[in-house]
Amino acid sequence: MGTALVYHEDMTAARLLWDDPECEIECPERLTTALERLQQRGLEQRCLRLAAREASEAELGLVHSPEYVALLQGTQALGTRELQTLSGQYDAVYFHPSTFHCARLAAGAALQLVDAVLAGAVRNGLALVRPPGHHSQRAAANGFCVFNNVAIAAKHAQRQHGLHRILIVDWDVHHGQGIQHIFEDDPSVLYFSWHRYEHGRFWPYLRESDADAVGQGPGLGFTVNLPWNQVGMGNADYVAAFLHVLLPVAFEFNPELVLVSAGFDSAIGDPEGQMQATPECFAHLTQLLQVLAGGRVCAVLEGGYHLESLSQSVCMMVQALLGDPAPPLSGPMVPHGSALESIQSVRVAQAPHWVSLQQQGVAPVLSPSPRSPEGRPSPLLLPGGPEFKAAATQDVAALSSLLDQLRLNPTPPVRTAVALTAPDAALALPSDVLCEEGSAAQEETQAWARPHEALAQDRALTALGKVLYLLDRILDGQKRSNLTSECTGEQWRCSHPSLCCSCHPGCGHSVWPVPRSPEAALSGCGAAGSAPRSQG
Ligand code: Q9C
Ligand code: ZN
């Protein structure tokens, strides 16, 4: 089962017809550039291409009022001056004569994607659309959004496919207040959003974007807001948010479908977000979401205004949807203090609603540190009554201790090293593989080879010398972090003419290969033991 890519060229028709610095970033090139890059990388060709259809009036009516839909329909016939006047009645919106058609295609694309996934035609997919949707409300356009594509798709999945639990993950850098309001009292839709907030000083400047907005009535706990109070949040902050907030709650919720409001203005270079997460981060976030709902992930484009960053991030997400491995994340994986404060405040606000957030003091795997990290949140700032404050203080202490430990013992980077007997084999290797050129001393190599007649041959002896050299570096505490990879039980994978080492230094498994024959030494792996033995 594959990945769907839903698109229609007509969605590039809408564009800004007058001067407006706030709106000019939402341009047709957002779609064309992203699509070109997908084609360039051969990713589009690997997807099931679906041409977007227009959403019907009834489908738009799942979320929007008939009067609002009629008003939008009327914009098709308006002149530029009238369009500008009408646009001025909304916050950060522009209309074009093609806006109604584009917005119906955008909503229709989200519906087609959900239908394809729920019919089992594909496992997952992405709808590349504009205008975006997550800010739009029942009877109002807002923040470049006209129809709420994801909200309409969620209602459709409930009505037409009988779903009972839908998770919406909004990783756009702005708060999707439109989605939040539409589902705030609905426990069948769990809405998660992180967003640039800066203590309420960032657009759309809403009190209800803060962590203590958790939904209403039966929907209490089904709105999860993670406000970022500083710019510059990066890979470590996003991954920490998923691991410590979204995933615990999402597993407990157990969704049947995951919809992603996939805005890439949360990526590095974006003028709106001012964040630091690299495109690869979105491959990892996508992978993490694929453990939910049997992998039924439907992503719908929202924001993303830096054309290069947007295109790369879109490619990363599609690659992950296709099942390709995610490239390693760059930079130290240590969250910012401000991010930990935000994460902590959501956990405290949501703890009454989610058992998975109630285990406060995790068994201390790590020794507590007397040092206090700069990022330690002040318990005085946390919402809730005194019992909350006590629980929060406990959790803060556990988190602080974890953070200290991370700083003292940063996780070593995962690297794979190879030793080559034929130097030109290096040409076929990925660029991040470390080539070790050294060999063990000749006498040492010969000593190890002596009990194995077959190893005395020239080529096998060279290979053995290189393996011994690699092994030394793995077992050497100083160097072993350079030579780690996933632990596969079979510690060594050797392929002629190169000898590839692939082991995890902390796994406790023996790493010594005992070849049964030269073929085993060069093309497969011998049984593991702690010292060389004679052939038997
Ligand atoms: N500098 C989406 O990303 N302007 N909409 C904010 C702050 C409005 C963003 C001004 C941004 C709307 C879908
Ligand atoms: Zn946005």
Coordinates of N, CA and C and ligand atoms in Angstrom, one line a residue, residues 134-135 172-174 263 265 272 302-305, ligand 2:
H134 N -6.3 26.1 8.4 CA -6.6 25.9 9.9 C -7.0 27.1 10.7
H135 N -6.9 28.4 10.1 CA -7.3 29.6 10.8 C -8.8 29.9 10.5
D172 N 2.0 23.4 12.1 CA 2.2 24.8 11.6 C 2.7 25.6 12.8
V173 N 3.4 26.7 12.5 CA 3.9 27.5 13.6 C 2.9 28.5 14.2
H174 N 1.8 28.6 13.5 CA 0.7 29.4 14.0 C -0.4 28.5 14.7
G263 N 1.9 22.5 8.3 CA 2.5 23.8 8.0 C 4.0 23.7 8.2
D265 N 5.9 26.5 8.1 CA 6.5 27.7 8.6 C 7.1 27.5 10.0
E272 N 8.0 33.8 9.1 CA 6.9 33.9 10.1 C 7.3 33.2 11.4
E302 N -0.5 23.4 5.2 CA -1.1 24.7 5.7 C -0.1 25.8 5.3
G303 N 0.7 26.4 6.3 CA 1.7 27.4 5.9 C 3.0 26.9 5.5
G304 N 4.0 27.8 5.4 CA 5.3 27.5 4.9 C 5.7 28.5 3.8
Y305 N 6.5 29.5 4.2 CA 6.7 30.7 3.3 C 8.1 30.9 2.8
Ligands
ZN2 ZN 1.2 29.2 9.7

